[in-house]
Amino acid sequence: MEKEMIAVGLDLGTTKIVAMIGKKNEYGKLEILGIGKAKSLGVARGVVNNITQTIQSIQLAVAEAESQSGYKIKDVVVGIAGQHIRSLQHSDYISRNNAEEVIGDKDIELLINQVHKLAMLPGEEIIHVLPQEFKIDGQSEIKEPVGMYGGRLESSFHVVVGQASSIRNVGRCIQSAGIELSGITLEPLASADAVLSQEEKEAGVALIDIGGGTTDLAIFKDGIIRHTAVIPFGGNVITDDIKEGCSIIEKQAELLKIKFGSAWPGENRDNEIVSIPGLRGREPKEISLKNLSKIIHARVLEIIEQAFAEIKAYGHEDPRKKLIAGIVLTGGGSELKHIKQLVEYITGMDTRIGYPNEHLAGNSDEEISSPMYATAVGLVMNSIQNGTNSAVKDQPEIVEAKTVYRAPVVAASAYIEEVEEVEEQPLHVRGQSKPESTQSRISKSFFDKYLDKIKNFLDNAE
């Protein structure tokens, strides 16, 4: 019997923290077993600024997901975002001693290690190295160099850089919440896995994930990630503007935005007014929906123009870099009324709203297929790819099994270990039968090393 792999993703957002437990069903779709969410109090613009509050929020989200699913969470894959993230393009090469020898993983590792020697700003670390295309002895556009011959191996890389202290703070919060860190993923990449199809990635697409504190951008072309960026504001600044512009409290501003807000000011007539209860017996406030949509429009315009500037910086206007599939909007901010039409109007590019339901099992709760859970779904998918069994059934069942079978403890544990080894082997063989691309191998091995680095730091810091 195949061992059940339970995957867990943790989305540390500015507005909410989401813990999601899932597994693959027999059709290869993602079945969500439990979801826990808590108000995010210690995170601002994707960066932890209050460790105690963040730990409490993580524990609340984890506890809710555990009680829903009946599983105990051991470790999580966490998403990294925030205003400290930046990316750059870099090309490097190595000269091989023997051109007659087949290029192997060791050569690629040597090339990767050279990328690590890049001089960074103080306090910064490379957190993601994504290969673009390889070149062997001048022959370009090689996607799979392993197995080929050549003397000079060259590659262009997309390098993602972040503040080491911010990433370590995330690690510290997770560890202090009583769970382990099994993987780190850049949030726009997790969202992309959840809402983009392979065809879109091939044709060329820009994913804009509008969160509470940040707007994440990921551009794909020819199936390869070409550009990433984190714009340091999102849906929260729209709420703040409504709060200031209408002189109301934040809770009311958020409700106004969700229920009556529109990104297109021409939509509302002048006489459309909404009445808001006054504080402590004060007179109710009357707010014009036209004015409300003007406030929202101004800020959404700013977010979209920033994202479009990044798309232009990538070189979208070059015919060879054209993004045929246009733009996909996701994240909580993409649920704002008429935002799709506004994006199409500003950019002139085809736009759709990205829902993570394509990868979800048919019986999934409608709420989970909302764009606001795109990152969490992507992180669970990432945890499945890593092959980590991140949660176990709650303890009572194991205790019950021990009382029924009164076998000696040593013999039972030895037998269990043997069974586990036998069970895991076929899984490993099955995984190997489907060849893994050089790009995903590089990405995985790099993340494993980076994860070890963070774990060592946390262990030594105690």
Coordinates of C-alpha atoms in Angstrom, one line a residue:
M1 CA 0.0 0.0 0.0
E2 CA 1.3 3.4 -1.0
K3 CA 2.3 5.7 1.9
E4 CA -0.1 8.7 2.3
M5 CA 1.9 11.9 1.9
I6 CA 0.4 14.9 3.8
A7 CA 1.7 18.3 2.7
V8 CA 1.5 21.6 4.6
G9 CA 1.9 25.2 3.3
L10 CA 2.2 28.3 5.5
D11 CA 1.4 31.7 3.9
L12 CA 2.7 34.5 6.1
G13 CA 0.8 37.4 4.7
T14 CA 0.4 41.0 5.9
T15 CA -3.3 40.7 6.3
K16 CA -3.7 37.0 7.2
I17 CA -1.7 33.9 8.1
V18 CA -2.9 30.7 6.4
A19 CA -1.9 27.2 7.3
M20 CA -3.2 24.6 4.7
I21 CA -3.0 20.8 4.9
G22 CA -3.5 18.8 1.8
K23 CA -2.7 15.6 -0.1
K24 CA -2.9 14.3 -3.7
N25 CA -6.0 12.2 -4.4
E26 CA -6.1 9.2 -6.8
Y27 CA -6.7 11.6 -9.8
G28 CA -3.5 13.6 -9.0
K29 CA -5.6 16.6 -7.8
L30 CA -5.1 18.4 -4.5
E31 CA -7.5 17.5 -1.7
I32 CA -7.5 20.1 1.1
L33 CA -7.9 18.4 4.4
G34 CA -7.8 21.4 6.7
I35 CA -7.3 25.2 6.5
G36 CA -6.6 27.6 9.4
K37 CA -6.4 31.3 9.2
A38 CA -5.5 34.0 11.7
K39 CA -5.3 37.8 11.5
S40 CA -1.7 38.7 10.8
L41 CA -0.6 41.1 13.5
G42 CA 3.2 41.0 13.4
V43 CA 3.9 41.2 9.6
A44 CA 4.1 44.5 7.7
R45 CA 4.6 44.5 3.9
G46 CA 5.6 40.9 4.0
V47 CA 8.3 41.4 6.6
V48 CA 8.1 40.2 10.3
N49 CA 8.2 43.2 12.6
N50 CA 6.9 41.6 15.8
I51 CA 8.1 38.1 16.5
T52 CA 5.8 37.4 19.5
Q53 CA 2.6 38.4 17.6
T54 CA 3.6 36.5 14.5
I55 CA 4.3 33.3 16.6
Q56 CA 0.8 33.7 18.2
S57 CA -0.9 34.1 14.8
I58 CA 1.0 31.1 13.4
Q59 CA -0.1 28.9 16.3
L60 CA -3.7 30.0 15.9
A61 CA -3.7 29.2 12.2
V62 CA -1.9 25.9 12.7
A63 CA -4.3 24.8 15.6
E64 CA -7.4 25.6 13.4
A65 CA -6.0 23.6 10.5
E66 CA -5.1 20.7 12.8
S67 CA -8.6 20.6 14.4
Q68 CA -10.3 20.7 11.0
S69 CA -8.1 17.9 9.5
G70 CA -7.4 15.6 12.4
Y71 CA -3.7 15.7 11.6
K72 CA -0.8 17.0 13.7
I73 CA 1.5 19.3 11.7
K74 CA 5.3 18.5 12.0
D75 CA 6.8 20.9 9.4
V76 CA 5.8 23.4 6.7
V77 CA 6.8 24.9 3.5
V78 CA 6.8 28.7 3.9
G79 CA 6.5 31.5 1.4
I80 CA 9.0 34.3 1.3
A81 CA 8.0 37.8 0.0
G82 CA 8.4 41.4 1.3
Q83 CA 9.8 44.7 0.2
H84 CA 13.4 43.4 0.8
I85 CA 13.2 41.0 -2.1
R86 CA 14.9 42.0 -5.4
S87 CA 16.0 40.1 -8.4
L88 CA 18.8 40.4 -11.0
Q89 CA 20.0 38.7 -14.2
H90 CA 23.5 37.2 -14.2
S91 CA 25.5 35.2 -16.7
D92 CA 28.4 33.0 -15.8
Y93 CA 30.6 30.3 -17.4
I94 CA 33.1 27.6 -16.6
S95 CA 35.9 26.1 -18.8
R96 CA 36.0 22.3 -18.6
N97 CA 39.3 20.5 -18.5
N98 CA 38.1 17.7 -20.8
A99 CA 35.7 18.6 -23.6
E100 CA 35.4 14.9 -24.5
E101 CA 33.8 14.1 -21.2
V102 CA 30.0 14.2 -20.8
I103 CA 28.6 17.2 -19.0
G104 CA 27.2 16.1 -15.6
D105 CA 25.5 17.5 -12.5
K106 CA 29.0 18.3 -11.0
D107 CA 29.7 20.8 -13.8
I108 CA 26.4 22.5 -13.2
E109 CA 27.1 22.6 -9.5
L110 CA 30.5 24.2 -10.2
L111 CA 28.7 26.9 -12.3
I112 CA 26.1 27.5 -9.6
N113 CA 28.9 27.9 -7.0
Q114 CA 30.3 30.7 -9.0
V115 CA 27.0 32.5 -8.9
H116 CA 27.2 32.4 -5.1
K117 CA 30.4 34.5 -5.3
L118 CA 28.5 37.4 -6.6
A119 CA 29.0 40.5 -4.4
M120 CA 25.8 41.5 -2.6
L121 CA 24.8 44.5 -0.6
P122 CA 25.6 44.3 3.2
G123 CA 23.1 42.0 4.9
E124 CA 21.8 40.5 1.7
E125 CA 21.8 36.8 0.6
I126 CA 21.0 34.9 -2.5
I127 CA 17.8 33.0 -1.8
H128 CA 16.9 31.7 -5.3
V129 CA 19.0 30.8 -8.3
L130 CA 16.9 30.0 -11.3
P131 CA 18.7 28.9 -14.6
Q132 CA 17.4 30.4 -17.8
E133 CA 19.2 28.8 -20.8
F134 CA 22.5 27.1 -21.2
K135 CA 25.2 27.7 -23.9
I136 CA 27.8 25.1 -24.8
D137 CA 30.8 26.1 -26.9
G138 CA 28.7 29.0 -28.3
Q139 CA 25.7 26.9 -29.1
S140 CA 22.8 28.7 -27.5
E141 CA 19.2 27.9 -26.3
I142 CA 20.1 24.6 -24.6
K143 CA 17.6 23.7 -21.9
E144 CA 19.1 20.4 -20.8
P145 CA 22.9 20.4 -20.9
V146 CA 23.4 17.1 -18.9
G147 CA 24.7 14.4 -21.3
M148 CA 26.1 16.8 -23.9
Y149 CA 29.8 17.4 -24.7
G150 CA 31.7 20.7 -24.7
G151 CA 34.6 22.7 -23.2
R152 CA 32.8 25.9 -22.2
L153 CA 29.6 25.7 -20.3
E154 CA 27.7 29.0 -19.9
S155 CA 24.3 29.9 -18.5
S156 CA 22.2 33.0 -17.7
F157 CA 20.6 32.9 -14.3
H158 CA 17.7 34.7 -12.6
V159 CA 19.0 35.4 -9.1
V160 CA 16.6 36.4 -6.3
V161 CA 18.1 38.3 -3.4
G162 CA 16.7 39.1 0.1
Q163 CA 17.7 40.4 3.5
A164 CA 19.2 37.5 5.5
S165 CA 17.8 38.9 8.8
S166 CA 14.2 39.0 7.5
I167 CA 14.4 35.4 6.3
R168 CA 15.9 34.2 9.6
N169 CA 13.2 36.0 11.5
V170 CA 10.6 34.0 9.6
G171 CA 12.6 30.8 10.5
R172 CA 12.7 31.8 14.1
C173 CA 8.9 32.4 14.3
I174 CA 8.1 29.0 12.8
Q175 CA 10.6 27.2 15.1
S176 CA 9.2 29.1 18.2
A177 CA 5.6 28.1 17.1
G178 CA 6.7 24.5 17.6
I179 CA 7.0 23.4 14.0
E180 CA 9.9 22.7 11.6
L181 CA 10.8 24.4 8.4
S182 CA 10.8 21.9 5.5
G183 CA 11.1 24.3 2.6
I184 CA 11.2 28.0 1.4
T185 CA 9.6 29.3 -1.8
L186 CA 9.3 32.7 -3.3
E187 CA 5.6 33.6 -3.0
P188 CA 5.1 34.7 -6.6
L189 CA 6.5 31.3 -7.7
A190 CA 4.0 29.5 -5.4
S191 CA 1.1 31.5 -6.7
A192 CA 2.2 30.9 -10.3
D193 CA 2.2 27.1 -9.7
A194 CA -1.4 27.3 -8.3
V195 CA -3.0 29.5 -11.0
L196 CA -1.0 29.3 -14.3
S197 CA -1.1 26.6 -16.9
Q198 CA 2.0 25.3 -18.6
E199 CA 0.7 26.7 -22.0
E200 CA 0.5 30.2 -20.5
K201 CA 4.1 29.9 -19.2
E202 CA 5.2 28.8 -22.6
A203 CA 3.4 31.6 -24.5
G204 CA 4.5 34.3 -22.0
V205 CA 2.5 35.6 -19.1
A206 CA 2.8 38.1 -16.2
L207 CA 1.3 37.0 -12.9
I208 CA 0.3 39.9 -10.6
D209 CA -0.5 38.7 -7.1
I210 CA -2.1 41.6 -5.2
G211 CA -1.8 40.9 -1.5
G212 CA -2.5 43.0 1.6
G213 CA 0.9 44.5 2.1
T214 CA 2.8 43.7 -1.2
T215 CA 2.1 43.1 -4.9
D216 CA 4.2 40.2 -6.2
L217 CA 5.1 39.9 -9.9
A218 CA 6.4 36.9 -11.8
I219 CA 7.0 36.8 -15.6
F220 CA 7.3 33.5 -17.5
K221 CA 8.3 33.0 -21.2
D222 CA 9.1 29.7 -23.0
G223 CA 8.2 27.9 -19.7
I224 CA 11.0 29.6 -17.8
I225 CA 10.8 32.3 -15.1
R226 CA 12.2 35.5 -16.6
H227 CA 11.6 38.2 -14.0
T228 CA 10.3 38.6 -10.5
A229 CA 9.6 41.7 -8.4
V230 CA 7.9 42.7 -5.2
I231 CA 6.1 46.0 -5.2
P232 CA 5.9 47.3 -1.5
F233 CA 2.2 48.0 -1.4
G234 CA -1.1 46.2 -1.9
G235 CA -4.7 46.1 -0.8
N236 CA -4.0 47.6 2.6
V237 CA -3.1 51.0 1.2
I238 CA -6.4 51.2 -0.6
T239 CA -8.2 50.6 2.8
D240 CA -6.0 53.3 4.4
D241 CA -6.9 55.8 1.7
I242 CA -10.7 55.0 2.2
K243 CA -10.2 55.4 6.0
E244 CA -8.6 58.8 5.6
G245 CA -10.7 60.1 2.7
C246 CA -14.0 59.1 4.3
S247 CA -13.0 59.7 8.0
I248 CA -14.1 56.3 9.1
I249 CA -12.4 53.4 11.1
E250 CA -10.4 50.7 9.4
K251 CA -13.0 47.9 9.8
Q252 CA -15.6 50.0 8.1
A253 CA -13.2 51.0 5.3
E254 CA -12.4 47.3 4.6
L255 CA -16.1 46.4 4.5
L256 CA -16.8 49.3 2.2
K257 CA -14.0 48.3 -0.2
I258 CA -15.2 44.6 -0.3
K259 CA -19.0 45.3 -0.6
F260 CA -19.3 48.5 -2.6
G261 CA -15.8 49.2 -3.9
S262 CA -15.0 49.4 -7.6
A263 CA -11.8 50.2 -9.5
W264 CA -13.8 51.9 -12.2
P265 CA -15.2 55.4 -11.1
G266 CA -17.6 55.8 -14.1
E267 CA -19.6 52.8 -12.9
N268 CA -21.4 54.6 -10.0
R269 CA -24.1 57.4 -10.4
D270 CA -23.8 60.6 -8.3
N271 CA -26.9 59.8 -6.2
E272 CA -25.7 56.4 -5.0
I273 CA -25.0 56.8 -1.3
V274 CA -24.2 54.3 1.5
S275 CA -24.9 55.1 5.1
I276 CA -22.4 54.0 7.8
P277 CA -23.3 53.9 11.5
G278 CA -21.7 56.6 13.6
L279 CA -19.4 55.8 16.5
R280 CA -20.8 55.8 20.0
G281 CA -24.3 57.2 19.2
R282 CA -22.9 59.8 16.7
E283 CA -24.8 60.6 13.6
P284 CA -24.5 58.1 10.7
K285 CA -22.1 59.0 7.9
E286 CA -23.2 59.2 4.3
I287 CA -20.6 58.3 1.7
S288 CA -21.0 58.7 -2.0
L289 CA -20.1 55.5 -3.9
K290 CA -18.7 57.6 -6.8
N291 CA -16.2 59.2 -4.4
L292 CA -15.4 55.8 -2.9
S293 CA -14.6 54.4 -6.4
K294 CA -12.5 57.5 -7.2
I295 CA -10.3 56.9 -4.0
I296 CA -9.9 53.2 -4.9
H297 CA -9.2 53.9 -8.6
A298 CA -6.4 56.3 -7.8
R299 CA -4.6 53.7 -5.7
V300 CA -5.2 50.7 -7.9
L301 CA -3.9 52.8 -10.8
E302 CA -0.7 53.3 -8.9
I303 CA -0.3 49.6 -8.2
I304 CA -1.0 48.5 -11.8
E305 CA 1.3 51.2 -13.2
Q306 CA 4.2 50.0 -11.0
A307 CA 3.6 46.4 -12.1
F308 CA 3.4 47.5 -15.7
A309 CA 6.7 49.4 -15.4
E310 CA 8.3 46.1 -14.2
I311 CA 6.8 44.3 -17.2
K312 CA 8.3 46.9 -19.5
A313 CA 11.6 46.6 -17.7
Y314 CA 11.6 42.9 -18.6
G315 CA 11.3 44.0 -22.2
H316 CA 7.7 43.1 -23.1
E317 CA 7.8 45.5 -26.1
D318 CA 10.5 43.4 -27.8
P319 CA 8.6 41.0 -30.2
R320 CA 10.8 38.1 -29.0
K321 CA 9.8 38.7 -25.4
K322 CA 6.1 39.4 -26.1
L323 CA 3.8 38.0 -23.4
I324 CA 1.1 36.4 -25.6
A325 CA -1.0 35.1 -22.7
G326 CA -1.1 38.6 -21.2
I327 CA -1.7 39.2 -17.5
V328 CA -3.2 36.9 -14.8
L329 CA -4.4 38.7 -11.6
T330 CA -4.6 36.8 -8.3
G331 CA -4.5 37.4 -4.6
G332 CA -7.2 39.0 -2.4
G333 CA -6.8 42.4 -4.3
S334 CA -7.9 40.8 -7.6
E335 CA -11.4 40.3 -6.2
L336 CA -12.0 44.1 -6.4
K337 CA -14.9 44.8 -8.8
H338 CA -13.8 45.9 -12.4
I339 CA -10.1 45.5 -11.7
K340 CA -9.7 43.2 -14.7
Q341 CA -11.2 45.9 -17.0
L342 CA -8.9 48.6 -15.6
V343 CA -5.8 46.5 -16.0
E344 CA -6.8 45.8 -19.7
Y345 CA -7.4 49.5 -20.2
I346 CA -4.0 50.6 -18.8
T347 CA -1.8 47.9 -20.2
G348 CA -3.6 46.9 -23.4
M349 CA -2.9 43.3 -22.5
D350 CA -5.4 40.4 -22.2
T351 CA -6.2 39.8 -18.5
R352 CA -8.0 37.1 -16.5
I353 CA -8.5 36.5 -12.8
G354 CA -6.4 33.5 -11.6
Y355 CA -8.2 30.9 -9.4
P356 CA -6.4 27.9 -7.9
N357 CA -9.3 25.6 -8.6
E358 CA -7.7 23.9 -11.6
H359 CA -5.4 21.9 -9.3
L360 CA -8.0 21.3 -6.6
A361 CA -10.2 18.2 -6.2
G362 CA -13.8 18.5 -7.4
N363 CA -15.3 18.3 -4.0
S364 CA -13.2 21.3 -2.6
D365 CA -14.9 24.0 -0.6
E366 CA -15.7 27.0 -2.8
E367 CA -13.9 29.4 -0.4
I368 CA -10.5 27.6 -1.0
S369 CA -10.7 28.2 -4.7
S370 CA -10.7 32.0 -4.1
P371 CA -7.7 33.9 -5.5
M372 CA -6.8 35.0 -1.9
Y373 CA -5.7 31.3 -1.2
A374 CA -3.6 31.0 -4.4
T375 CA -0.3 31.3 -2.5
A376 CA -1.3 28.8 0.2
V377 CA -2.4 26.2 -2.5
G378 CA 0.9 26.8 -4.4
L379 CA 2.9 26.2 -1.1
V380 CA 1.0 22.9 -0.5
M381 CA 1.8 21.8 -4.1
N382 CA 5.4 22.7 -3.5
S383 CA 5.4 20.6 -0.3
I384 CA 4.1 17.6 -2.3
Q385 CA 6.9 18.1 -4.9
N386 CA 9.5 18.1 -2.1
G387 CA 8.1 14.7 -1.0
T388 CA 7.9 15.6 2.7
N389 CA 5.4 14.0 4.9
S390 CA 4.5 17.1 6.9
A391 CA 1.7 15.9 9.2
V392 CA 0.7 12.7 11.0
K393 CA -2.7 11.4 12.2
D394 CA -3.5 12.5 15.8
Q395 CA -1.9 10.3 18.5
P396 CA -5.0 8.5 20.0
E397 CA -5.2 6.0 17.1
I398 CA -1.5 4.9 17.5
V399 CA -2.1 4.3 21.3
E400 CA -5.2 2.2 20.5
A401 CA -3.2 0.1 18.0
K402 CA -0.6 -0.6 20.7
T403 CA -3.1 -1.8 23.2
V404 CA -4.7 -4.3 20.7
Y405 CA -1.4 -5.9 19.6
R406 CA 0.6 -6.9 22.6
A407 CA 3.8 -7.6 20.8
P408 CA 7.2 -6.7 22.4
V409 CA 8.0 -3.0 21.9
V410 CA 11.4 -3.7 20.3
A411 CA 10.1 -6.2 17.8
A412 CA 7.2 -3.9 16.8
S413 CA 9.3 -0.9 16.2
A414 CA 11.9 -2.9 14.2
Y415 CA 9.0 -4.3 12.1
I416 CA 7.6 -0.8 11.6
E417 CA 11.0 0.5 10.5
E418 CA 11.4 -2.4 8.0
V419 CA 7.9 -1.8 6.6
E420 CA 8.6 1.9 6.1
E421 CA 11.8 1.2 4.3
V422 CA 10.1 -1.3 2.0
E423 CA 7.2 1.1 1.3
E424 CA 9.4 4.1 0.6
Q425 CA 11.6 2.3 -1.9
P426 CA 9.0 1.9 -4.7
L427 CA 8.0 5.6 -4.3
H428 CA 11.6 6.6 -4.9
V429 CA 11.9 4.3 -7.9
R430 CA 8.6 5.7 -9.4
G431 CA 9.9 9.2 -8.9
Q432 CA 13.1 8.4 -10.7
S433 CA 11.3 6.9 -13.7
K434 CA 10.1 10.4 -14.7
P435 CA 13.3 12.4 -15.6
E436 CA 13.6 15.6 -13.7
S437 CA 14.8 18.7 -15.6
T438 CA 18.2 20.3 -14.8
Q439 CA 16.4 23.5 -13.8
S440 CA 14.2 21.9 -11.1
R441 CA 17.2 19.8 -9.9
I442 CA 19.3 23.0 -9.5
S443 CA 16.4 24.8 -7.8
K444 CA 15.8 21.9 -5.4
S445 CA 19.5 21.3 -4.5
F446 CA 20.0 25.1 -4.0
F447 CA 17.0 25.3 -1.6
D448 CA 18.1 22.3 0.4
K449 CA 21.5 23.9 1.0
Y450 CA 19.9 27.3 1.8
L451 CA 17.4 25.6 4.2
D452 CA 20.3 23.8 6.0
K453 CA 22.1 27.2 6.3
I454 CA 19.0 28.7 8.0
K455 CA 18.5 25.6 10.3
N456 CA 22.2 25.8 11.4
F457 CA 21.8 29.5 12.1
L458 CA 18.7 28.9 14.2
D459 CA 20.3 26.0 16.1
N460 CA 23.4 28.0 16.9
A461 CA 21.4 31.0 17.9
E462 CA 19.6 29.2 20.8

